[in-house]
Amino acid sequence: MIRSRWLAAALTALTLLAACVPGSNLPDTRPTDRQAKDIRTDVAAMGEVTLTVWDQEVRGGQDKQITALNAEFQRRYPNIRINRVPRSFDDLRNTTRLGLTSVQAPDVVQVNNGRQDMGAYVKAGLLLPMDGYAEVYRWHQRFPATVLRLARYPASGEPLGEGKLFGLPQGGELVGIYFNKQKLARLGIAPPRTWAEFDAALRKAKESREVPIQFGNLEKSAGIHLFGFALNRFAPTEDVYKLATGRQGVFWADDNPKAAAELLVRWAEDGMLTNGFSGLGSDAAWREFAQGKGVFLVSGTWLMADLEAAMGDRVGFVLPPTDDGKVAVTAGTSVPFAISARSRNPDAAAAYIEFLTSSRGMALMAEHANLPVVEATSQRPPTAFRAEVFNSWAHASETGGLVPYLDYATPTAYDTVTSVIEQLLAKRMSPQQVLDKLQADVDAARGGR
């Protein structure tokens, strides 16, 4: 999952710092998967336990749901005390390695799926395999394989999607189209379902002096989502999956990625994006959209609660357009909950994760305007907007239309993609130069073609 700028320099410094902190070191042996027969599930019989949990559930609806779930868990099991340490997404990413290598490592921590994060921690032996817990708690029956594979890694730390399970998510995520219902009504157009309809809607919005696509790319994170949105227009989902995860058989310089890069250039040149987008933050952009500046906003469902609170029934949501009826949408899961290899209470940690992702957890997710990763269609959302998002997730996940974020291919993919897309939109790089950079990043990670 990716949402904000990756502070590479900060991480590097912290990584080096981790090696120097007294009591910090890497494990001597790799953690082994706990066997199902050895796992304790009777939480009440585990004695007095303090679980330290690092999470990034700090946005409005996220914080409400996890605060409520933590309170319920502790009421049900008064012998468990949860020591919650909430951090922003960036802060959590920048401190996770330091935490996992510390003698006071958290028991549970949300770890970004990417190879540079979860993959690196798996390779270093810092996370506990969770397949034994998956068997005991029947996660394979409750969670689609397409969801679980986004937290699977072999011991080598690559590629994503293979090997053992190292995390479990609470929420689903989609990058779709938010639209302002009032503006669409004034323009006399319906929510676009095909690319021809979307193109026509952008032109009409522009002719009417509206901002067609509200967009802010100051932190560069919005650019990678817009590129993924455009790439899904041209490339088959299997090709996008290979590009995103660094697999063989597809190249960035192929015609479809080039068409996507050229589309972004046209949108920028034709004034389809917010004027001054390079200096506008992504949070500022969605707030401007909520205030009525912009017809469309291409972004993720992590904004659902914020936009619903700010716009009420003026906001709508649709999946990206399709010309052949096949859904293709950049998607993933919320940041998975993982267990530290140094946890002294792994069974209690797993029981806590099971509780967060239980049917009760999914219901509280939905109640506070978050997208449940499973059981979305069994919820009863109170608004048509929320129902549209939930149904979109269910439809895309059940029809094989989910494609991963574009930063899973290499340890440096996020920095590379966000940087070149920023330069593409600023006309400092041509589409071909962008694609050459992306391919070079993949080739370097493979040690050459």
Short mmCIF file of N, CA, C and O in Angstrom, two decimals, residues 17-27 98-105 342:
data_model
loop_
_atom_site.label_atom_id
_atom_site.label_comp_id
_atom_site.label_asym_id
_atom_site.label_seq_id
_atom_site.Cartn_x
_atom_site.Cartn_y
_atom_site.Cartn_z
N LEU A 17 21.00 3.70 12.13
CA LEU A 17 20.88 3.93 13.56
C LEU A 17 20.49 2.65 14.29
O LEU A 17 20.99 2.35 15.37
N ALA A 18 19.60 1.86 13.63
CA ALA A 18 19.15 0.63 14.26
C ALA A 18 20.31 -0.29 14.57
O ALA A 18 20.33 -0.99 15.59
N ALA A 19 21.28 -0.28 13.70
CA ALA A 19 22.44 -1.15 13.91
C ALA A 19 23.32 -0.66 15.04
O ALA A 19 24.15 -1.40 15.55
N CYS A 20 23.13 0.60 15.44
CA CYS A 20 24.00 1.18 16.46
C CYS A 20 23.34 1.30 17.83
O CYS A 20 24.01 1.53 18.81
N VAL A 21 22.01 1.14 17.88
CA VAL A 21 21.33 1.30 19.15
C VAL A 21 21.67 0.17 20.09
O VAL A 21 21.65 -0.99 19.70
N PRO A 22 22.02 0.46 21.36
CA PRO A 22 22.33 -0.60 22.30
C PRO A 22 21.15 -1.57 22.41
O PRO A 22 20.01 -1.16 22.53
N GLY A 23 21.44 -2.86 22.37
CA GLY A 23 20.40 -3.86 22.48
C GLY A 23 19.73 -4.17 21.16
O GLY A 23 18.86 -5.00 21.10
N SER A 24 20.10 -3.47 20.09
CA SER A 24 19.51 -3.73 18.79
C SER A 24 20.41 -4.65 18.00
O SER A 24 21.61 -4.48 17.97
N ASN A 25 19.83 -5.66 17.36
CA ASN A 25 20.60 -6.53 16.50
C ASN A 25 19.64 -7.39 15.72
O ASN A 25 18.46 -7.49 16.03
N LEU A 26 20.16 -7.99 14.68
CA LEU A 26 19.35 -8.88 13.88
C LEU A 26 19.34 -10.27 14.53
O LEU A 26 20.28 -10.64 15.23
N PRO A 27 18.27 -11.04 14.32
CA PRO A 27 18.19 -12.36 14.96
C PRO A 27 19.25 -13.30 14.43
O PRO A 27 19.67 -13.22 13.28
N LEU A 98 13.62 -0.05 12.98
CA LEU A 98 14.24 0.24 14.27
C LEU A 98 13.49 -0.49 15.38
O LEU A 98 14.09 -1.09 16.28
N GLY A 99 12.15 -0.48 15.29
CA GLY A 99 11.35 -1.15 16.30
C GLY A 99 11.53 -2.65 16.29
O GLY A 99 11.69 -3.29 17.34
N LEU A 100 11.54 -3.24 15.10
CA LEU A 100 11.62 -4.70 14.99
C LEU A 100 12.98 -5.24 15.41
O LEU A 100 13.10 -6.41 15.77
N THR A 101 14.01 -4.43 15.34
CA THR A 101 15.34 -4.88 15.75
C THR A 101 15.66 -4.53 17.19
O THR A 101 16.73 -4.88 17.70
N SER A 102 14.75 -3.86 17.86
CA SER A 102 14.97 -3.45 19.24
C SER A 102 14.65 -4.60 20.20
O SER A 102 13.85 -5.49 19.90
N VAL A 103 15.27 -4.57 21.36
CA VAL A 103 14.93 -5.57 22.39
C VAL A 103 13.52 -5.33 22.93
O VAL A 103 12.96 -6.19 23.60
N GLN A 104 12.97 -4.15 22.66
CA GLN A 104 11.61 -3.84 23.08
C GLN A 104 10.71 -3.76 21.84
O GLN A 104 9.91 -2.85 21.69
N ALA A 105 10.83 -4.73 20.98
CA ALA A 105 10.07 -4.74 19.73
C ALA A 105 8.57 -4.82 20.03
O ALA A 105 8.15 -5.45 21.00
N ARG A 342 10.21 -11.11 17.50
CA ARG A 342 10.66 -10.99 18.88
C ARG A 342 9.52 -10.92 19.89
O ARG A 342 9.77 -10.72 21.08
#
